[in-house]
Amino acid sequence: MRKRRPRLATPATEATTARSVGKTVDPSRFGPAVALSCRECGERYDLGPRYVCEQCFGPLEIAYEFTGVTRESIASGPRSLWRYKDLLPVPADVAEQANLAPGFTKLVPARNLARELGLRSLYVKDDSGNPTHSFKDRVVAVAFAAGRELGFTTFACASTGNLANAVAAAAARAGVRSCVFVPYDLEQGKTVTTAVYGGTLVAVEGNYDDVNRLCSEVAGEEPWGFVNVNLRPYYAEGSKTLGYEIAEQLGWRLPEQVVIPVASGSLLTKVDKAFRELIKLGLVEDTPYRIFGAQATGCAPVANAFKAGHDVVQPVRPQTIAKSLAIGNPADGPYALDVARRTGGAIEDVSDPEIVEGIKLLARTEGIFAETAGGVTVATLRKLLASGQLDPDAETVVLNTGDGLKTLDAVAPTSGPTVTIRPSLSAFREAGLA
Ligand SMILES: Cc1ncc(COP(=O)(O)O)c(C=O)c1O
């Protein structure tokens, strides 16, 4: 049993199960998943729309019994996250159901950026290539697959932007209703790219933590599948596929260092879970890896706790251009701390000007335009190298989890034409452009 921690992210008012839709759950429709298990006390529950332990209020996660997973069985699957379906809580026919089939994004060798930063070997795992241009399509695909089996026909979420995009688009493809909740001051690039899919978009007058609290309350009232509330144990497993892909694309081995953006902290913990599962299943060699987390200084509750040596994450009020990472009370913060410490990594934060520099550095060196979360990660990579926390000789993977076209405001003031000229050859010559 793990040491109990004070609960931070779960409001005292919330129910421990959301309203179910009364469908009888068929456990054979959840692949290798066999139960829900409390991360704090280990108490087990039947698979269902449950997310909080009734004994200790700890978060629930999926417990599995894996059988027959080999490199070959994975390689024979589709070029999407469903090639890992035998490692996820989804039915065997998941790929045939209407879905956006995200995943299997590029692992780009980043030689120019590596040279500029003095790294021996660097890759960018570029998840901006997903259908709605962020890694959130992965978690949503898994949550929808499980949610359908639990009988939900309306899907919802509390979002900092990218998740709202992904839920609205996935619902459109699946032909079901969506109702997504976001902070009212979201970037236009994320509001438009959610609304266009035609579901209900609720702008809440508050920050993400207010939105999250409201959604926990609504989940107790409405028989809706909130992907990151009552479906959270299933949803979170989708992030493991980023870890699986990195290992497979490296030729079935683990990188030595990974730098991952942190909002709730779920993605970071699930990449670690993916690596541990691959080792346990004998799909990769048990080689050491270090996991590093990246936050914006304007919302750095996990980095603050890491640096202070605390294992409790003190909530903050976010104030940063990296709105997708602006979760002041991160549900998985303590677990992200555990992973960084256990693997010999760190959690670092960078200022808003450093985030803008990070976006431009990646764009200039590798032709990859990241959203602010990617700017956070690249800037953190640079800072960790400068402080000696990251080993320049170790093979490193940095995650770009979202597309820069959604956060144009971050770079627009400093990104314009080199020069404006009259449409004549002489004007071109005078400008000294040759
Ligand atoms: C682009 C992007 N990257 C990273 C994250 C962090 O995800 P997590 O909440 O799993 O830490 C988010 C969360 O919204 C995001 O939108």
Tab-separated table of N, CA, C and O in Angstrom, residues 55-172:
chain	number	residue	atom	x	y	z
A	55	GLN	N	-13.127	3.910	-0.388
A	55	GLN	CA	-12.456	3.700	0.899
A	55	GLN	C	-11.611	4.916	1.306
A	55	GLN	O	-11.625	5.327	2.454
A	56	CYS	N	-10.836	5.447	0.335
A	56	CYS	CA	-9.850	6.474	0.728
A	56	CYS	C	-9.868	7.710	-0.172
A	56	CYS	O	-9.051	8.601	-0.003
A	57	PHE	N	-10.796	7.761	-1.135
A	57	PHE	CA	-10.908	8.880	-2.073
A	57	PHE	C	-9.707	9.008	-3.012
A	57	PHE	O	-9.517	10.026	-3.647
A	58	GLY	N	-8.883	7.978	-3.098
A	58	GLY	CA	-7.772	7.995	-4.054
A	58	GLY	C	-8.303	7.785	-5.468
A	58	GLY	O	-9.416	7.292	-5.661
A	59	PRO	N	-7.494	8.145	-6.483
A	59	PRO	CA	-7.934	7.961	-7.876
A	59	PRO	C	-7.860	6.493	-8.302
A	59	PRO	O	-6.971	5.760	-7.864
A	60	LEU	N	-8.783	6.075	-9.150
A	60	LEU	CA	-8.771	4.698	-9.647
A	60	LEU	C	-8.028	4.630	-10.967
A	60	LEU	O	-8.055	5.589	-11.751
A	61	GLU	N	-7.358	3.510	-11.196
A	61	GLU	CA	-6.768	3.278	-12.510
A	61	GLU	C	-7.045	1.853	-12.956
A	61	GLU	O	-7.500	1.023	-12.170
A	62	ILE	N	-6.760	1.583	-14.213
A	62	ILE	CA	-7.096	0.284	-14.793
A	62	ILE	C	-6.076	-0.773	-14.366
A	62	ILE	O	-4.869	-0.529	-14.425
A	63	ALA	N	-6.597	-1.946	-13.964
A	63	ALA	CA	-5.717	-3.103	-13.706
A	63	ALA	C	-5.895	-4.075	-14.871
A	63	ALA	O	-7.020	-4.269	-15.347
A	64	TYR	N	-4.777	-4.654	-15.327
A	64	TYR	CA	-4.810	-5.508	-16.531
A	64	TYR	C	-4.302	-6.905	-16.254
A	64	TYR	O	-3.514	-7.132	-15.325
A	65	GLU	N	-4.704	-7.807	-17.139
A	65	GLU	CA	-4.008	-9.089	-17.284
A	65	GLU	C	-3.705	-9.229	-18.764
A	65	GLU	O	-4.600	-9.505	-19.572
A	66	PHE	N	-2.454	-8.970	-19.135
A	66	PHE	CA	-2.083	-8.997	-20.552
A	66	PHE	C	-1.789	-10.429	-20.991
A	66	PHE	O	-1.158	-11.198	-20.257
A	67	THR	N	-2.231	-10.761	-22.219
A	67	THR	CA	-1.878	-12.081	-22.769
A	67	THR	C	-1.521	-11.935	-24.248
A	67	THR	O	-2.160	-11.163	-24.976
A	68	GLY	N	-0.506	-12.656	-24.650
A	68	GLY	CA	-0.195	-12.811	-26.078
A	68	GLY	C	0.221	-11.554	-26.819
A	68	GLY	O	0.043	-11.475	-28.038
A	69	VAL	N	0.748	-10.545	-26.105
A	69	VAL	CA	1.196	-9.336	-26.811
A	69	VAL	C	2.655	-9.513	-27.224
A	69	VAL	O	3.519	-9.759	-26.372
A	70	THR	N	2.916	-9.424	-28.513
A	70	THR	CA	4.293	-9.538	-29.017
A	70	THR	C	4.585	-8.347	-29.924
A	70	THR	O	3.656	-7.652	-30.362
A	71	ARG	N	5.858	-8.155	-30.245
A	71	ARG	CA	6.215	-7.104	-31.201
A	71	ARG	C	5.501	-7.351	-32.528
A	71	ARG	O	5.011	-6.421	-33.169
A	72	GLU	N	5.402	-8.616	-32.912
A	72	GLU	CA	4.776	-8.957	-34.203
A	72	GLU	C	3.274	-8.656	-34.172
A	72	GLU	O	2.727	-8.122	-35.140
A	73	SER	N	2.608	-8.998	-33.058
A	73	SER	CA	1.156	-8.748	-33.011
A	73	SER	C	0.896	-7.242	-33.082
A	73	SER	O	-0.074	-6.798	-33.713
A	74	ILE	N	1.774	-6.461	-32.478
A	74	ILE	CA	1.605	-5.006	-32.542
A	74	ILE	C	1.870	-4.513	-33.968
A	74	ILE	O	1.073	-3.769	-34.545
A	75	ALA	N	2.970	-4.973	-34.565
A	75	ALA	CA	3.344	-4.504	-35.906
A	75	ALA	C	2.305	-4.872	-36.959
A	75	ALA	O	2.183	-4.184	-37.980
A	76	SER	N	1.513	-5.929	-36.707
A	76	SER	CA	0.508	-6.322	-37.698
A	76	SER	C	-0.779	-5.494	-37.554
A	76	SER	O	-1.708	-5.646	-38.354
A	77	GLY	N	-0.838	-4.609	-36.580
A	77	GLY	CA	-2.030	-3.777	-36.370
A	77	GLY	C	-2.020	-2.548	-37.262
A	77	GLY	O	-1.081	-2.327	-38.033
A	78	PRO	N	-3.092	-1.732	-37.182
A	78	PRO	CA	-3.174	-0.531	-38.024
A	78	PRO	C	-2.132	0.524	-37.649
A	78	PRO	O	-1.580	0.486	-36.546
A	79	ARG	N	-1.893	1.456	-38.572
A	79	ARG	CA	-0.942	2.541	-38.290
A	79	ARG	C	-1.663	3.655	-37.519
A	79	ARG	O	-1.833	4.786	-37.992
A	80	SER	N	-2.136	3.289	-36.342
A	80	SER	CA	-2.809	4.221	-35.440
A	80	SER	C	-2.605	3.681	-34.028
A	80	SER	O	-1.991	2.615	-33.854
A	81	LEU	N	-3.163	4.380	-33.033
A	81	LEU	CA	-2.971	3.887	-31.663
A	81	LEU	C	-3.637	2.528	-31.434
A	81	LEU	O	-3.321	1.854	-30.453
A	82	TRP	N	-4.513	2.121	-32.350
A	82	TRP	CA	-5.195	0.831	-32.152
A	82	TRP	C	-4.260	-0.356	-32.368
A	82	TRP	O	-4.620	-1.484	-32.057
A	83	ARG	N	-3.029	-0.120	-32.862
A	83	ARG	CA	-2.073	-1.231	-32.928
A	83	ARG	C	-1.724	-1.701	-31.500
A	83	ARG	O	-1.221	-2.790	-31.319
A	84	TYR	N	-2.004	-0.829	-30.500
A	84	TYR	CA	-1.722	-1.178	-29.094
A	84	TYR	C	-3.007	-1.564	-28.347
A	84	TYR	O	-3.048	-1.511	-27.122
A	85	LYS	N	-4.053	-1.937	-29.088
A	85	LYS	CA	-5.360	-2.190	-28.442
A	85	LYS	C	-5.268	-3.292	-27.394
A	85	LYS	O	-6.011	-3.276	-26.418
A	86	ASP	N	-4.339	-4.235	-27.575
A	86	ASP	CA	-4.230	-5.330	-26.596
A	86	ASP	C	-3.563	-4.880	-25.290
A	86	ASP	O	-3.374	-5.688	-24.372
A	87	LEU	N	-3.209	-3.596	-25.227
A	87	LEU	CA	-2.636	-3.022	-24.001
A	87	LEU	C	-3.555	-1.934	-23.432
A	87	LEU	O	-3.154	-1.183	-22.544
A	88	LEU	N	-4.788	-1.860	-23.965
A	88	LEU	CA	-5.712	-0.765	-23.598
A	88	LEU	C	-7.080	-1.317	-23.184
A	88	LEU	O	-7.455	-2.421	-23.626
A	89	PRO	N	-7.859	-0.538	-22.417
A	89	PRO	CA	-9.185	-1.020	-21.951
A	89	PRO	C	-10.264	-0.814	-23.015
A	89	PRO	O	-11.231	-0.076	-22.795
A	90	VAL	N	-10.064	-1.436	-24.169
A	90	VAL	CA	-10.980	-1.232	-25.306
A	90	VAL	C	-11.349	-2.577	-25.930
A	90	VAL	O	-10.588	-3.545	-25.815
A	91	PRO	N	-12.489	-2.653	-26.635
A	91	PRO	CA	-12.885	-3.932	-27.234
A	91	PRO	C	-12.002	-4.307	-28.425
A	91	PRO	O	-11.370	-3.438	-29.040
A	92	ALA	N	-12.001	-5.600	-28.747
A	92	ALA	CA	-11.139	-6.101	-29.825
A	92	ALA	C	-11.474	-5.464	-31.172
A	92	ALA	O	-10.595	-5.282	-32.010
A	93	ASP	N	-12.761	-5.085	-31.372
A	93	ASP	CA	-13.150	-4.520	-32.674
A	93	ASP	C	-13.104	-2.986	-32.684
A	93	ASP	O	-13.732	-2.335	-33.516
A	94	VAL	N	-12.329	-2.411	-31.766
A	94	VAL	CA	-12.326	-0.947	-31.602
A	94	VAL	C	-12.004	-0.199	-32.899
A	94	VAL	O	-12.587	0.844	-33.194
A	95	ALA	N	-11.080	-0.732	-33.703
A	95	ALA	CA	-10.654	-0.007	-34.898
A	95	ALA	C	-11.760	0.082	-35.942
A	95	ALA	O	-11.740	0.958	-36.808
A	96	GLU	N	-12.734	-0.822	-35.843
A	96	GLU	CA	-13.823	-0.808	-36.844
A	96	GLU	C	-14.931	0.182	-36.475
A	96	GLU	O	-15.793	0.480	-37.288
A	97	GLN	N	-14.947	0.654	-35.231
A	97	GLN	CA	-15.983	1.608	-34.839
A	97	GLN	C	-15.605	3.001	-35.354
A	97	GLN	O	-14.422	3.287	-35.535
A	98	ALA	N	-16.639	3.840	-35.587
A	98	ALA	CA	-16.369	5.183	-36.116
A	98	ALA	C	-15.518	5.966	-35.128
A	98	ALA	O	-15.952	6.234	-34.002
A	99	ASN	N	-14.293	6.293	-35.536
A	99	ASN	CA	-13.400	7.058	-34.651
A	99	ASN	C	-12.351	7.758	-35.507
A	99	ASN	O	-12.248	7.491	-36.707
A	100	LEU	N	-11.574	8.645	-34.899
A	100	LEU	CA	-10.615	9.456	-35.668
A	100	LEU	C	-9.282	8.737	-35.889
A	100	LEU	O	-8.393	9.278	-36.545
A	101	ALA	N	-9.104	7.551	-35.313
A	101	ALA	CA	-7.877	6.753	-35.477
A	101	ALA	C	-6.595	7.586	-35.319
A	101	ALA	O	-5.763	7.640	-36.222
A	102	PRO	N	-6.420	8.227	-34.168
A	102	PRO	CA	-5.211	9.036	-33.974
A	102	PRO	C	-3.983	8.169	-33.738
A	102	PRO	O	-4.071	6.936	-33.723
A	103	GLY	N	-2.867	8.836	-33.532
A	103	GLY	CA	-1.639	8.138	-33.141
A	103	GLY	C	-0.751	7.778	-34.316
A	103	GLY	O	-1.016	8.135	-35.454
A	104	PHE	N	0.314	7.048	-33.994
A	104	PHE	CA	1.393	6.708	-34.916
A	104	PHE	C	1.921	7.967	-35.618
A	104	PHE	O	2.111	8.011	-36.822
A	105	THR	N	2.156	8.969	-34.794
A	105	THR	CA	2.709	10.235	-35.286
A	105	THR	C	4.224	10.091	-35.454
A	105	THR	O	4.818	9.109	-35.010
A	106	LYS	N	4.821	11.111	-36.064
A	106	LYS	CA	6.247	10.996	-36.416
A	106	LYS	C	7.174	11.150	-35.210
A	106	LYS	O	6.925	11.989	-34.332
A	107	LEU	N	8.227	10.361	-35.223
A	107	LEU	CA	9.348	10.571	-34.298
A	107	LEU	C	10.456	11.152	-35.169
A	107	LEU	O	11.073	10.455	-35.972
A	108	VAL	N	10.662	12.457	-35.036
A	108	VAL	CA	11.532	13.179	-35.970
A	108	VAL	C	12.949	13.289	-35.410
A	108	VAL	O	13.134	13.853	-34.315
A	109	PRO	N	13.965	12.793	-36.120
A	109	PRO	CA	15.349	13.027	-35.664
A	109	PRO	C	15.641	14.524	-35.762
A	109	PRO	O	15.539	15.096	-36.846
A	110	ALA	N	15.950	15.153	-34.634
A	110	ALA	CA	16.086	16.619	-34.600
A	110	ALA	C	17.564	17.001	-34.584
A	110	ALA	O	18.086	17.497	-33.583
A	111	ARG	N	18.229	16.787	-35.735
A	111	ARG	CA	19.693	16.964	-35.773
A	111	ARG	C	20.098	18.431	-35.635
A	111	ARG	O	21.080	18.747	-34.990
A	112	ASN	N	19.324	19.311	-36.262
A	112	ASN	CA	19.688	20.741	-36.203
A	112	ASN	C	19.530	21.293	-34.787
A	112	ASN	O	20.397	22.019	-34.287
A	113	LEU	N	18.419	20.924	-34.159
A	113	LEU	CA	18.194	21.395	-32.784
A	113	LEU	C	19.230	20.785	-31.845
A	113	LEU	O	19.764	21.468	-30.957
A	114	ALA	N	19.551	19.515	-32.077
A	114	ALA	CA	20.557	18.849	-31.239
A	114	ALA	C	21.898	19.589	-31.357
A	114	ALA	O	22.561	19.868	-30.349
A	115	ARG	N	22.268	19.919	-32.596
A	115	ARG	CA	23.548	20.616	-32.815
A	115	ARG	C	23.534	21.965	-32.088
A	115	ARG	O	24.470	22.321	-31.400
A	116	GLU	N	22.433	22.684	-32.252
A	116	GLU	CA	22.338	24.022	-31.630
A	116	GLU	C	22.418	23.939	-30.098
A	116	GLU	O	23.003	24.802	-29.455
A	117	LEU	N	21.853	22.880	-29.530
A	117	LEU	CA	21.829	22.769	-28.064
A	117	LEU	C	23.017	21.970	-27.511
A	117	LEU	O	23.189	21.885	-26.292
A	118	GLY	N	23.795	21.355	-28.399
A	118	GLY	CA	24.938	20.559	-27.939
A	118	GLY	C	24.558	19.187	-27.430
A	118	GLY	O	25.212	18.637	-26.539
A	119	LEU	N	23.486	18.617	-28.017
A	119	LEU	CA	23.054	17.267	-27.647
A	119	LEU	C	23.575	16.257	-28.669
A	119	LEU	O	23.585	16.538	-29.867
A	120	ARG	N	23.920	15.072	-28.184
A	120	ARG	CA	24.427	14.049	-29.114
A	120	ARG	C	23.298	13.488	-29.988
A	120	ARG	O	23.460	13.346	-31.195
A	121	SER	N	22.157	13.178	-29.383
A	121	SER	CA	21.070	12.541	-30.137
A	121	SER	C	19.719	12.998	-29.585
A	121	SER	O	19.436	12.803	-28.401
A	122	LEU	N	18.921	13.603	-30.466
A	122	LEU	CA	17.641	14.178	-30.018
A	122	LEU	C	16.550	13.852	-31.031
A	122	LEU	O	16.763	13.927	-32.247
A	123	TYR	N	15.371	13.494	-30.523
A	123	TYR	CA	14.189	13.279	-31.374
A	123	TYR	C	13.048	14.147	-30.849
A	123	TYR	O	12.934	14.360	-29.648
A	124	VAL	N	12.203	14.596	-31.790
A	124	VAL	CA	10.947	15.239	-31.396
A	124	VAL	C	9.818	14.260	-31.712
A	124	VAL	O	9.666	13.834	-32.867
A	125	LYS	N	9.046	13.882	-30.705
A	125	LYS	CA	7.844	13.082	-30.941
A	125	LYS	C	6.747	14.097	-31.231
A	125	LYS	O	6.293	14.832	-30.337
A	126	ASP	N	6.336	14.164	-32.521
A	126	ASP	CA	5.505	15.286	-32.960
A	126	ASP	C	4.020	14.925	-33.018
A	126	ASP	O	3.502	14.541	-34.064
A	127	ASP	N	3.333	15.130	-31.906
A	127	ASP	CA	1.921	14.772	-31.817
A	127	ASP	C	0.994	15.843	-32.373
A	127	ASP	O	-0.233	15.699	-32.298
A	128	SER	N	1.585	16.897	-32.958
A	128	SER	CA	0.715	17.864	-33.643
A	128	SER	C	0.131	17.227	-34.905
A	128	SER	O	-0.804	17.762	-35.495
A	129	GLY	N	0.657	16.064	-35.299
A	129	GLY	CA	0.145	15.361	-36.485
A	129	GLY	C	-1.142	14.588	-36.248
A	129	GLY	O	-1.630	13.920	-37.153
A	130	ASN	N	-1.700	14.674	-35.081
A	130	ASN	CA	-2.962	13.981	-34.790
A	130	ASN	C	-4.160	14.690	-35.458
A	130	ASN	O	-4.034	15.839	-35.876
A	131	PRO	N	-5.327	14.007	-35.541
A	131	PRO	CA	-6.461	14.584	-36.283
A	131	PRO	C	-6.884	15.993	-35.834
A	131	PRO	O	-7.211	16.831	-36.675
A	132	THR	N	-6.905	16.269	-34.538
A	132	THR	CA	-7.207	17.655	-34.123
A	132	THR	C	-5.941	18.332	-33.593
A	132	THR	O	-5.992	19.286	-32.826
A	133	HIS	N	-4.795	17.820	-34.007
A	133	HIS	CA	-3.510	18.497	-33.831
A	133	HIS	C	-3.010	18.613	-32.394
A	133	HIS	O	-2.307	19.562	-32.046
A	134	SER	N	-3.388	17.627	-31.563
A	134	SER	CA	-2.739	17.522	-30.258
A	134	SER	C	-2.810	16.072	-29.788
A	134	SER	O	-3.573	15.274	-30.337
A	135	PHE	N	-2.044	15.754	-28.745
A	135	PHE	CA	-2.043	14.378	-28.227
A	135	PHE	C	-3.377	14.003	-27.592
A	135	PHE	O	-3.643	12.836	-27.319
A	136	LYS	N	-4.243	14.983	-27.369
A	136	LYS	CA	-5.520	14.701	-26.703
A	136	LYS	C	-6.420	13.783	-27.520
A	136	LYS	O	-7.335	13.158	-26.968
A	137	ASP	N	-6.183	13.673	-28.832
A	137	ASP	CA	-6.979	12.723	-29.623
A	137	ASP	C	-6.776	11.294	-29.123
A	137	ASP	O	-7.658	10.450	-29.264
A	138	ARG	N	-5.607	11.014	-28.566
A	138	ARG	CA	-5.325	9.655	-28.075
A	138	ARG	C	-6.203	9.320	-26.867
A	138	ARG	O	-6.837	8.263	-26.825
A	139	VAL	N	-6.191	10.211	-25.878
A	139	VAL	CA	-6.945	9.938	-24.648
A	139	VAL	C	-8.446	9.897	-24.930
A	139	VAL	O	-9.182	9.088	-24.367
A	140	VAL	N	-8.877	10.765	-25.832
A	140	VAL	CA	-10.305	10.820	-26.168
A	140	VAL	C	-10.733	9.543	-26.901
A	140	VAL	O	-11.814	8.996	-26.638
A	141	ALA	N	-9.903	9.036	-27.788
A	141	ALA	CA	-10.254	7.814	-28.525
A	141	ALA	C	-10.479	6.659	-27.556
A	141	ALA	O	-11.448	5.895	-27.698
A	142	VAL	N	-9.614	6.536	-26.556
A	142	VAL	CA	-9.750	5.443	-25.585
A	142	VAL	C	-10.974	5.686	-24.689
A	142	VAL	O	-11.761	4.762	-24.424
A	143	ALA	N	-11.170	6.918	-24.251
A	143	ALA	CA	-12.331	7.239	-23.395
A	143	ALA	C	-13.648	6.979	-24.130
A	143	ALA	O	-14.604	6.462	-23.550
A	144	PHE	N	-13.714	7.337	-25.416
A	144	PHE	CA	-14.942	7.097	-26.196
A	144	PHE	C	-15.193	5.594	-26.357
A	144	PHE	O	-16.326	5.132	-26.234
A	145	ALA	N	-14.132	4.842	-26.653
A	145	ALA	CA	-14.305	3.403	-26.866
A	145	ALA	C	-14.851	2.742	-25.597
A	145	ALA	O	-15.798	1.948	-25.653
A	146	ALA	N	-14.266	3.108	-24.436
A	146	ALA	CA	-14.732	2.541	-23.170
A	146	ALA	C	-16.105	3.112	-22.813
A	146	ALA	O	-16.998	2.386	-22.363
A	147	GLY	N	-16.274	4.408	-23.026
A	147	GLY	CA	-17.529	5.081	-22.664
A	147	GLY	C	-18.732	4.510	-23.400
A	147	GLY	O	-19.820	4.373	-22.841
A	148	ARG	N	-18.517	4.154	-24.668
A	148	ARG	CA	-19.610	3.532	-25.433
A	148	ARG	C	-20.019	2.205	-24.804
A	148	ARG	O	-21.192	1.879	-24.720
A	149	GLU	N	-19.005	1.449	-24.346
A	149	GLU	CA	-19.298	0.149	-23.715
A	149	GLU	C	-20.025	0.334	-22.390
A	149	GLU	O	-20.727	-0.562	-21.922
A	150	LEU	N	-19.838	1.497	-21.770
A	150	LEU	CA	-20.531	1.784	-20.504
A	150	LEU	C	-21.906	2.397	-20.758
A	150	LEU	O	-22.634	2.714	-19.818
A	151	GLY	N	-22.237	2.607	-22.027
A	151	GLY	CA	-23.576	3.046	-22.399
A	151	GLY	C	-23.754	4.546	-22.577
A	151	GLY	O	-24.874	5.013	-22.779
A	152	PHE	N	-22.669	5.309	-22.528
A	152	PHE	CA	-22.829	6.765	-22.674
A	152	PHE	C	-23.116	7.147	-24.128
A	152	PHE	O	-22.500	6.599	-25.052
A	153	THR	N	-24.010	8.113	-24.291
A	153	THR	CA	-24.293	8.624	-25.640
A	153	THR	C	-24.032	10.126	-25.730
A	153	THR	O	-24.122	10.708	-26.809
A	154	THR	N	-23.766	10.755	-24.591
A	154	THR	CA	-23.308	12.150	-24.592
A	154	THR	C	-21.927	12.173	-23.956
A	154	THR	O	-21.724	11.585	-22.882
A	155	PHE	N	-20.970	12.838	-24.641
A	155	PHE	CA	-19.606	12.902	-24.126
A	155	PHE	C	-19.253	14.347	-23.795
A	155	PHE	O	-19.641	15.282	-24.519
A	156	ALA	N	-18.542	14.523	-22.699
A	156	ALA	CA	-18.266	15.861	-22.183
A	156	ALA	C	-16.843	15.913	-21.643
A	156	ALA	O	-16.164	14.877	-21.536
A	157	CYS	N	-16.371	17.120	-21.312
A	157	CYS	CA	-15.036	17.257	-20.697
A	157	CYS	C	-14.889	18.638	-20.084
A	157	CYS	O	-15.595	19.577	-20.441
A	158	ALA	N	-13.929	18.739	-19.159
A	158	ALA	CA	-13.402	20.029	-18.699
A	158	ALA	C	-12.088	20.183	-19.420
A	158	ALA	O	-11.259	19.283	-19.385
A	159	SER	N	-11.884	21.318	-20.086
A	159	SER	CA	-10.720	21.401	-20.975
A	159	SER	C	-9.987	22.730	-20.880
A	159	SER	O	-10.590	23.773	-20.641
A	160	THR	N	-8.665	22.671	-21.120
A	160	THR	CA	-7.891	23.902	-21.326
A	160	THR	C	-7.801	24.210	-22.824
A	160	THR	O	-7.046	25.078	-23.226
A	161	GLY	N	-8.531	23.486	-23.652
A	161	GLY	CA	-8.597	23.817	-25.082
A	161	GLY	C	-8.454	22.622	-25.996
A	161	GLY	O	-9.369	22.274	-26.745
A	162	ASN	N	-7.296	21.964	-25.930
A	162	ASN	CA	-7.059	20.852	-26.853
A	162	ASN	C	-8.026	19.692	-26.635
A	162	ASN	O	-8.457	19.051	-27.588
A	163	LEU	N	-8.361	19.427	-25.396
A	163	LEU	CA	-9.273	18.315	-25.106
A	163	LEU	C	-10.663	18.619	-25.671
A	163	LEU	O	-11.346	17.730	-26.197
A	164	ALA	N	-11.065	19.886	-25.589
A	164	ALA	CA	-12.365	20.283	-26.144
A	164	ALA	C	-12.377	20.042	-27.653
A	164	ALA	O	-13.357	19.508	-28.200
A	165	ASN	N	-11.303	20.411	-28.338
A	165	ASN	CA	-11.181	20.133	-29.784
A	165	ASN	C	-11.418	18.650	-30.040
A	165	ASN	O	-12.195	18.245	-30.898
A	166	ALA	N	-10.681	17.833	-29.280
A	166	ALA	CA	-10.654	16.389	-29.528
A	166	ALA	C	-12.011	15.749	-29.236
A	166	ALA	O	-12.469	14.893	-29.999
A	167	VAL	N	-12.662	16.156	-28.148
A	167	VAL	CA	-13.975	15.571	-27.803
A	167	VAL	C	-15.021	15.976	-28.849
A	167	VAL	O	-15.807	15.142	-29.327
A	168	ALA	N	-15.021	17.251	-29.223
A	168	ALA	CA	-16.022	17.725	-30.190
A	168	ALA	C	-15.858	17.006	-31.528
A	168	ALA	O	-16.853	16.587	-32.149
A	169	ALA	N	-14.609	16.825	-31.967
A	169	ALA	CA	-14.373	16.165	-33.260
A	169	ALA	C	-14.707	14.676	-33.183
A	169	ALA	O	-15.341	14.120	-34.091
A	170	ALA	N	-14.304	14.025	-32.103
A	170	ALA	CA	-14.574	12.586	-31.956
A	170	ALA	C	-16.074	12.329	-31.896
A	170	ALA	O	-16.575	11.352	-32.462
A	171	ALA	N	-16.811	13.216	-31.227
A	171	ALA	CA	-18.267	13.055	-31.140
A	171	ALA	C	-18.895	13.225	-32.518
A	171	ALA	O	-19.817	12.483	-32.889
A	172	ALA	N	-18.392	14.197	-33.282
A	172	ALA	CA	-18.910	14.395	-34.642
A	172	ALA	C	-18.702	13.125	-35.464
A	172	ALA	O	-19.630	12.645	-36.127
